[in-house]
XYZ file of C-alpha atoms in Angstrom:
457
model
C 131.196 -94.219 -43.412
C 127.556 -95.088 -43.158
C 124.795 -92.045 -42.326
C 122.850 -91.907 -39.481
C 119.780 -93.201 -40.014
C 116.777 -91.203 -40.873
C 114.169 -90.665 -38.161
C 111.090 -91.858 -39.821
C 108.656 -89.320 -42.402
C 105.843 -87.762 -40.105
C 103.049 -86.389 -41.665
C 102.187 -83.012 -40.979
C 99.985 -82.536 -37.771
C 99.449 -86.019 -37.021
C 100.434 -85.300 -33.215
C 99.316 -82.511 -33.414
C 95.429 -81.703 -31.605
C 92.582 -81.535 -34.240
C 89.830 -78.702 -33.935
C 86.656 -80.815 -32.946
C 83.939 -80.532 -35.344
C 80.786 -78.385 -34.038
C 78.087 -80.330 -32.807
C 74.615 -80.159 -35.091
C 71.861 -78.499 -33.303
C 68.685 -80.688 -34.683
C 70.396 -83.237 -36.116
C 68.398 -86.464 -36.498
C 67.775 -88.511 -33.285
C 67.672 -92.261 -32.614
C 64.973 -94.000 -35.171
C 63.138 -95.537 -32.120
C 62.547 -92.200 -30.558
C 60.999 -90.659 -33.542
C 58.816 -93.981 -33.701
C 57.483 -92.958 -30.125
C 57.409 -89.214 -31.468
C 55.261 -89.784 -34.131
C 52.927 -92.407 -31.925
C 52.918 -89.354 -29.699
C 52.206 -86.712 -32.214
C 49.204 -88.804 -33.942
C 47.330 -88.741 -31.016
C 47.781 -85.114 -30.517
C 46.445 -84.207 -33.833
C 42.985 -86.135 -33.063
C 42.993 -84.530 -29.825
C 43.854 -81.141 -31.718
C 40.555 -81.472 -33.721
C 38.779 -82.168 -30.616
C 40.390 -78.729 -28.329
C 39.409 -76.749 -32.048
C 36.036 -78.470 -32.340
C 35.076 -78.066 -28.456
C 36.654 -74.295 -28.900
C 34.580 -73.506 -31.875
C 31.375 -75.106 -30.399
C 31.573 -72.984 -27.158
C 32.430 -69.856 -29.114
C 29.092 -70.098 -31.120
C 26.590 -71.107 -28.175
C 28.327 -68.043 -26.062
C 27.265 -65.674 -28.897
C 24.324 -67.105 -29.656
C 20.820 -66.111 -28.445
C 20.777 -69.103 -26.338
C 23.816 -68.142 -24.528
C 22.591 -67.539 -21.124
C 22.055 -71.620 -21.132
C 26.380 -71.527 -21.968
C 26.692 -69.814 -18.765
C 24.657 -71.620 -16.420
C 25.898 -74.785 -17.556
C 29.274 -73.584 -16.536
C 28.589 -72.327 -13.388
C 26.468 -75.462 -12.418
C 28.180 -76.338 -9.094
C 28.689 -79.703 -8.080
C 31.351 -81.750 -5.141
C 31.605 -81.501 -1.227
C 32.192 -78.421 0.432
C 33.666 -79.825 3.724
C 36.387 -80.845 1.278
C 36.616 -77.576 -0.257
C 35.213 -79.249 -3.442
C 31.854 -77.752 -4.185
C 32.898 -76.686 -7.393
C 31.352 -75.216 -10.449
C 31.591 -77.390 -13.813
C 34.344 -74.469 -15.348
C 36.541 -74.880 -12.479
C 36.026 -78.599 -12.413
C 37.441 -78.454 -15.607
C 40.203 -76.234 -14.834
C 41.475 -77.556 -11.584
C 40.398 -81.313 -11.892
C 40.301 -82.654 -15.641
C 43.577 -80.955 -16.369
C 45.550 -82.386 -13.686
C 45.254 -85.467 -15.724
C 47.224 -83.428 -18.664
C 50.060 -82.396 -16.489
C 50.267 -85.836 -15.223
C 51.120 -86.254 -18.939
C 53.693 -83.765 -18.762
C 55.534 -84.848 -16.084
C 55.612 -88.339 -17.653
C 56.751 -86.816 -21.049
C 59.366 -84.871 -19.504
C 60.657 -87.637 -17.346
C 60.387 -90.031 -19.820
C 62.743 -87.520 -22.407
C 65.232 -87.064 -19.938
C 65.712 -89.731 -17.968
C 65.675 -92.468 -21.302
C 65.119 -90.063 -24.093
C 67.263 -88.380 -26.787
C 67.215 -85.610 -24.224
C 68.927 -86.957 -21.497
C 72.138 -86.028 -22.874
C 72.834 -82.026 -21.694
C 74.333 -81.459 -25.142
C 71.161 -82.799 -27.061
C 68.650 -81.283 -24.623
C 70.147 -78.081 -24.219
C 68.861 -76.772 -27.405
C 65.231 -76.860 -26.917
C 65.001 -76.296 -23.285
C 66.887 -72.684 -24.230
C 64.936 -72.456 -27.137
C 61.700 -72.772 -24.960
C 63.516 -70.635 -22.108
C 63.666 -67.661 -24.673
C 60.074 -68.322 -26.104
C 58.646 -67.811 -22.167
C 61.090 -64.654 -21.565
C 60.186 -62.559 -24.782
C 56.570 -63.382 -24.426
C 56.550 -61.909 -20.958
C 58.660 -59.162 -21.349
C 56.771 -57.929 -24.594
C 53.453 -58.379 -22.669
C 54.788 -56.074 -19.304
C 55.665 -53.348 -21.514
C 52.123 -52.696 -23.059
C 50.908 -53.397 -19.647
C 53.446 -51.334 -17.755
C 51.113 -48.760 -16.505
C 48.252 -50.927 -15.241
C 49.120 -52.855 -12.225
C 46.227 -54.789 -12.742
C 46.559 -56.232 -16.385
C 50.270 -56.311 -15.772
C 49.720 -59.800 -13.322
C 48.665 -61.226 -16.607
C 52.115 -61.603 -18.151
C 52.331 -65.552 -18.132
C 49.407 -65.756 -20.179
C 51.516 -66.036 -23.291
C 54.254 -68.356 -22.554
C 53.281 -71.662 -23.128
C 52.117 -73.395 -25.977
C 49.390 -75.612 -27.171
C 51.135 -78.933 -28.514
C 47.831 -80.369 -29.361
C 46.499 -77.347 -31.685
C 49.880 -77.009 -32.996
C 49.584 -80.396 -34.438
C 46.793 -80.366 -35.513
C 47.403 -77.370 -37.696
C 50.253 -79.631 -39.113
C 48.067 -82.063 -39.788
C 45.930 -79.882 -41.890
C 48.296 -78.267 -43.965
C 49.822 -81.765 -45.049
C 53.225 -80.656 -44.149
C 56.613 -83.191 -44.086
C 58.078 -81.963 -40.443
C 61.070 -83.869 -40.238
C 61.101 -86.063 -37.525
C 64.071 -84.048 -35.379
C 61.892 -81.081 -36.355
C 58.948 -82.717 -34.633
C 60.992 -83.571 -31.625
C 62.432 -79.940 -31.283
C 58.617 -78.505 -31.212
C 57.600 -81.309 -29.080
C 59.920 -80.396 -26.363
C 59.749 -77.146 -26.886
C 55.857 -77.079 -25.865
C 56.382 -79.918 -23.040
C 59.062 -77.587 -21.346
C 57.231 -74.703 -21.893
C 54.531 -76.544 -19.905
C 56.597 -77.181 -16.884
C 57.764 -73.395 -17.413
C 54.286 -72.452 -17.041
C 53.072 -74.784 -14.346
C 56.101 -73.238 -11.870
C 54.381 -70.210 -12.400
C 51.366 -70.838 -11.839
C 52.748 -72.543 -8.568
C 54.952 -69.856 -7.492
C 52.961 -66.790 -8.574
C 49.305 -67.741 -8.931
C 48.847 -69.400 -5.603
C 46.913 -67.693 -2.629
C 45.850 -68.007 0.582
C 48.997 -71.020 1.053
C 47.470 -73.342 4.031
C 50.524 -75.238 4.903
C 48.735 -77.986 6.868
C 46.970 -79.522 3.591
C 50.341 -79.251 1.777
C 51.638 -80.897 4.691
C 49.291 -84.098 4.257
C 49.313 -83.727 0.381
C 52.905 -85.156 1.240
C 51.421 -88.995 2.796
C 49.115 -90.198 -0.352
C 52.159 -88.950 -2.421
C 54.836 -90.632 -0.684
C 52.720 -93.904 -0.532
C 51.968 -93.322 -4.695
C 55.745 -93.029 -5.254
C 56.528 -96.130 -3.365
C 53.537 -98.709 -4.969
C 54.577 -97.393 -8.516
C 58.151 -97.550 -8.101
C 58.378 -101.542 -6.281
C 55.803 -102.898 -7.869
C 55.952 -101.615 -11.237
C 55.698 -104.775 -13.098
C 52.344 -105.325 -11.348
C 50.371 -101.989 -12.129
C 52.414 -102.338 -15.781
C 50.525 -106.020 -16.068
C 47.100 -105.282 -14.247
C 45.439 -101.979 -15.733
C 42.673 -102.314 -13.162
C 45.113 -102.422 -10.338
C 46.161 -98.557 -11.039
C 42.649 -97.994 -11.518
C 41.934 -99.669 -7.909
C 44.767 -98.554 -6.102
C 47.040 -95.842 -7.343
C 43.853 -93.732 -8.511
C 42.422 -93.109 -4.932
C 45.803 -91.864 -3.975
C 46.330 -89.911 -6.882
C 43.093 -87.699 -6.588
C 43.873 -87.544 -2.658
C 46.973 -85.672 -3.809
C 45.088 -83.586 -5.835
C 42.437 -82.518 -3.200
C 44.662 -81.599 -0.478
C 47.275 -79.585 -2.970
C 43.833 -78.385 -3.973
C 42.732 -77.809 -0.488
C 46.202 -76.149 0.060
C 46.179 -73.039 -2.286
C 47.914 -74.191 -4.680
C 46.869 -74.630 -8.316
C 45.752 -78.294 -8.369
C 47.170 -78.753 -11.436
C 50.719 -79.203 -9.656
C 49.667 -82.348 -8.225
C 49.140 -83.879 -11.921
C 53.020 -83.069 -12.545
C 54.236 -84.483 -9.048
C 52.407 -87.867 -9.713
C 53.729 -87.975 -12.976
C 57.145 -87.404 -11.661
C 56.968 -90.469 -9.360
C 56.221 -92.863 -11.943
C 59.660 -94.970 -13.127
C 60.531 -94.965 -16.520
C 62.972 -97.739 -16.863
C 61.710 -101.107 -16.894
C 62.627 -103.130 -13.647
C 65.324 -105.418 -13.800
C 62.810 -108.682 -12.568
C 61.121 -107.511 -15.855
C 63.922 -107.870 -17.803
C 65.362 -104.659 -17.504
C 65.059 -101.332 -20.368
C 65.906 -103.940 -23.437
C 62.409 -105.812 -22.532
C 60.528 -103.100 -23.316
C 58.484 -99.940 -22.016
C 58.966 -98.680 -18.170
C 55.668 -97.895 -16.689
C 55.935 -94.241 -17.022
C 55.415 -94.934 -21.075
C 52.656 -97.473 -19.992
C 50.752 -94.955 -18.064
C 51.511 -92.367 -21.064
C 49.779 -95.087 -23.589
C 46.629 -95.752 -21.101
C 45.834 -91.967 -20.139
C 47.009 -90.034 -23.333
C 43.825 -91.120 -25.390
C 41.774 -90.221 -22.130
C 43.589 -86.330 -21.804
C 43.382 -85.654 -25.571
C 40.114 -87.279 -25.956
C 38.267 -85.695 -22.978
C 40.213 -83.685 -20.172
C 41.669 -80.907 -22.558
C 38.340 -80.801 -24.819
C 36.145 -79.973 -22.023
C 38.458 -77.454 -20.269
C 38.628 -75.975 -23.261
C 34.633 -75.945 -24.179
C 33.975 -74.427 -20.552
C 36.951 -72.286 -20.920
C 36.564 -70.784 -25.002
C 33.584 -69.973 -24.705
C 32.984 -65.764 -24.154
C 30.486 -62.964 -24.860
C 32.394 -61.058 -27.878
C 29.380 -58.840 -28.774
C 29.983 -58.407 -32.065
C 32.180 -56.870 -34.415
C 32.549 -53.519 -32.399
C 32.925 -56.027 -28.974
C 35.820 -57.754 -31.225
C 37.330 -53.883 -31.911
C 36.546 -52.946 -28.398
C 39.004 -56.118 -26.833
C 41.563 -55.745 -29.216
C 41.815 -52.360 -28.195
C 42.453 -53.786 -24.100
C 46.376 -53.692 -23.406
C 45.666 -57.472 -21.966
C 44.791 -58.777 -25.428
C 47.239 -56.218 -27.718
C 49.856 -57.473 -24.889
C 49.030 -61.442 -25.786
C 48.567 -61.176 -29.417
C 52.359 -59.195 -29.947
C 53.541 -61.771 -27.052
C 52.671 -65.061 -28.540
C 52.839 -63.928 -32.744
C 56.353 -61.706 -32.536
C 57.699 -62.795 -28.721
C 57.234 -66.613 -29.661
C 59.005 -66.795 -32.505
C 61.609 -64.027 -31.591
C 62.381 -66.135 -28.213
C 62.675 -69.211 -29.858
C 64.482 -68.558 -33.093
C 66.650 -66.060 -31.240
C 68.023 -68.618 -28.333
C 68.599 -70.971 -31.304
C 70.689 -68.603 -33.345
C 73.063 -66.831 -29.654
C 73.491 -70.946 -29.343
C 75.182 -71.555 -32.172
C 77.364 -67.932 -32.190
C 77.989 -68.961 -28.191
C 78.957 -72.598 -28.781
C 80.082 -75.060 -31.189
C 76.867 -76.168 -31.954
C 75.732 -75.344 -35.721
C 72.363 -75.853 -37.372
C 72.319 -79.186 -38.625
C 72.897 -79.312 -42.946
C 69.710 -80.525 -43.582
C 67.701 -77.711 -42.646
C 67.642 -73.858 -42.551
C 67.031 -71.725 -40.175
C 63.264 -70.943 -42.279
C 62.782 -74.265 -40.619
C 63.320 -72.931 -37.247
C 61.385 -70.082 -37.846
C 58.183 -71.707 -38.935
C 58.078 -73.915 -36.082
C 58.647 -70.631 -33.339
C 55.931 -69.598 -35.379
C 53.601 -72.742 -34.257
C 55.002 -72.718 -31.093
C 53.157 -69.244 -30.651
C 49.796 -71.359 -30.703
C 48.937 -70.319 -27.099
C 45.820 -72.260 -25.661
C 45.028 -74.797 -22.967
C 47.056 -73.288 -20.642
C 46.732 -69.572 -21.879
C 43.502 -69.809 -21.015
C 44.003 -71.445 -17.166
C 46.460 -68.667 -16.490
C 43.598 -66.009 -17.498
C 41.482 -66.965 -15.902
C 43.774 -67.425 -12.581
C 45.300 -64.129 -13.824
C 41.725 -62.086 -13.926
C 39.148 -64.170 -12.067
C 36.670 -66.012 -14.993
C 34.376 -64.079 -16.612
C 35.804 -60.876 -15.739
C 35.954 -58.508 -18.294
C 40.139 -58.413 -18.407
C 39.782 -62.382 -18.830
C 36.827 -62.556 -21.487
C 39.526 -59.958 -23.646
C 42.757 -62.014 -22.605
C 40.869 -64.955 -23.824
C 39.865 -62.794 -27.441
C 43.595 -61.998 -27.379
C 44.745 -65.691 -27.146
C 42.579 -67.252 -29.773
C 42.923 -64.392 -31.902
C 46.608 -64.961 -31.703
C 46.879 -68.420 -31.935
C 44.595 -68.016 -35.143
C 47.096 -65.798 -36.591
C 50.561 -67.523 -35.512
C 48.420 -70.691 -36.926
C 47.858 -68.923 -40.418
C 51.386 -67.611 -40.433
C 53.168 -70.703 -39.662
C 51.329 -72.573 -42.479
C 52.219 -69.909 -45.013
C 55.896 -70.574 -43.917
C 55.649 -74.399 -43.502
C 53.576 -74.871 -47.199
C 56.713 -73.217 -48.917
C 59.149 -75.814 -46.875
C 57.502 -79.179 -47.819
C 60.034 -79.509 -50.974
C 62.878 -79.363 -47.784
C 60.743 -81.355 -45.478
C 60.224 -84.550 -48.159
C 64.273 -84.332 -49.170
C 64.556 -84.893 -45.309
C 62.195 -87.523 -45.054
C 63.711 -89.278 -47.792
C 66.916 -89.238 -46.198
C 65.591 -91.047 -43.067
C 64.166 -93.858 -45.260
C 67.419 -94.377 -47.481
C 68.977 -94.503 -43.629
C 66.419 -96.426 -42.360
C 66.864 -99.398 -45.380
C 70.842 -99.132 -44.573
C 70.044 -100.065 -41.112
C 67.776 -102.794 -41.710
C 64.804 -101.555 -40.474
C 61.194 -102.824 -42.705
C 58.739 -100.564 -44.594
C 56.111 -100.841 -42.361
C 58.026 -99.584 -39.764
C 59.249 -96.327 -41.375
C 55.409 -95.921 -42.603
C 54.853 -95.467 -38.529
C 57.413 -92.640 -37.975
């Protein structure tokens, strides 16, 4: 009699689901993206020298005998005052040259999640709750020194954002190795702490709303949004075109949102929010090369690092400290004890903090090639508070008030610090950083891709 047959072997769990592996938090990103990363974050460390340069120049001639010439250059007003425009040079600064920075913003943050390594929720959600913590602690840390002073306590959004520019350029000075997915993370960190701060400044730090301007803001752009997104190809071929066409409409935007109550600033990151980012199909479509939002990034980044954010922040930097025992004196104001514990501890506490419940919350894990040291010095750079630190002061306190010349000791007293810290931290990481750079390259050679390429990254 002949057996049954045998059913055949199975192996152990073969049907059987397998536990998915956790996704890395940080782990390296496409090579083209850190190509435009690093194209991105040179020109932020030359514009970084020029904020600390301008910063340190209007610091001097504000303390200097010849200040009084500091202050009446800055309140030199200038514009139309039918069209609410009549100005002084400070505020032109404030309101008008950086609109032209948050028009960068809003085509950075477009651009990273509409054809980025962000536009994936499991890739982006990392920073943008890393950067949601790093505004919350900030905030929270400044109301409770300023709990019992109504008046210092509207200054809480002073320390939430940070300044991508002089956080840069501080890595550009101590020489460190950031990792390309570690230069992404702070990137994004600082460009969504931006749009973070700019809601606030629209929701909160707008007064006197005239809906009728807002209204009409609405025509030049609608008609903006419509030239740049059907004839894209043009204004991506003919520079003077924008310059001709899209320009006037632009800076009609601005002056009614201006005219309207609302921080002009917001117009900046609703223009840059119209502009495409994929490349047109009659142009080839994405695999032809950059939309026009990257375009426009390219033609006006050398123009907001180079000029707009300088001279805010020469016109804004620049206060009366009086001395050592005017230094003591603002140190002891809640406002600047509130931003100096806000952006040196609440930074890094947000940010590192978010980062860490993620990965106890999730399946996401820090990726192998880093530590969470890494992590730490970057929350530390990300508590470089600046450009915009200093707008919300002064829309906070009123400019040259006495709460806004001590918020603004507070913020560059802090950013000084977190600066100093964060290279401390960063110094003792480059053995880490150059094992991860290395890595890259050795991928970089298996893909194919030449030298000179890699040198660019």
């Amino acid at each position: 009699m002949t057996s049954a047959p045998q059913p055949p072997h199975k192996h152990p769990n073969k049907h059987q689901a397998q536990p998915q592996p956790r996704r890395s938090i940080l782990a390296r990103g496409s090579y083209s993206e850190a190509l435009r990363i690093g194209e991105i974050l040179r020109k932020e460390t030359v514009g970084g020298a020029l904020l600390v340069a301008a910063a340190v120049i209007a610091l001097i001639w504000a303390n200097s005998p010849a200040s009084d010439s500091y202050f009446a250059l800055r309140d030199i007003t200038v514009g139309y005052e039918p069209w609410h425009l009549e100005l002084s040079l400070g505020a032109w600064a404030a309101d008008g040259l950086l609109a032209v920075f948050f028009f960068l913003v809003g085509l950075e943050l477009k651009r990273e999640f509409v054809a980025g390594d962000l536009r994936q929720i499991s890739t982006s959600i990392v920073p943008v709750l890393a950067a949601a913590g790093g505004v919350l602690v900030p905030a929270v840390i400044y109301a409770v020194v300023n709990l019992s002073n109504p008046d210092t306590l509207r200054g809480w959004a002073i320390p939430t954002a940070t300044d991508i520019a002089f956080a840069v350029a501080v890595l550009a000075v101590i020489g460190s190795h950031l990792p390309s997915a570690l230069r992404i993370f702070l990137l994004t960190l600082a460009v969504v702490d931006d749009l973070i701060a700019i809601s606030i400044i629209a929701f909160f730090y707008s007064s006197d709303l005239q809906p009728t301007p807002l209204l009409l803001a609405l025509i030049p752009l609608a008609v903006f949004t419509f030239l740049v997104q059907k004839y894209r190809r043009f204004f991506g071929t003919h520079a003077a075109a924008a310059w001709l066409i899209l320009l006037p409409l632009g800076f009609a935007t601005w002056a009614l949102v201006h005219a309207s109550g609302i921080h002009a600033t917001v117009a900046g990151v609703l223009l840059g929010f119209a502009v495409p980012v994929i490349r047109s199909q009659a142009s080839g479509g994405p695999e032809a090369g950059p939309g026009l939002a990257e375009i426009f990034e390219h033609r006006f980044r050398p123009i907001s690092a180079g000029i707009a954010v300088p001279v805010f922040a020469f016109f804004s930097a620049g206060v009366a400290i009086g001395g050592w025992d005017g230094f003591v004196s603002a140190l002891a104001d809640p406002v600047a004890l509130g931003i100096i514990l806000a952006l040196v501890l609440g930074k890094p506490i947000g940010i590192l903090g978010a980062t860490w419940l993620l990965t106890k919350t999730t399946k996401a894990k820090l990726d192998s090639s880093y530590r969470w040291i890494d992590i730490f010095g970057v929350a530390l750079l990300a508590g470089i508070g600046f450009t915009v630190s200093l707008l919300v002061a002064e829309l906070s306190f009123g400019q040259g008030s006495l709460h806004d010349d001590h918020a603004k000791v507070g913020i560059l007293t802090a950013s000084l610090l977190a600066a100093l810290l964060a290279s401390v931290i960063l110094r003792t990481r480059n053995r880490q950083y150059r094992q991860a750079e290395e890595l890259e390259k050795v991928d970089a050679d298996q893909d194919g891709i030449p030298d000179v390429y890699q040198n660019r990254a």
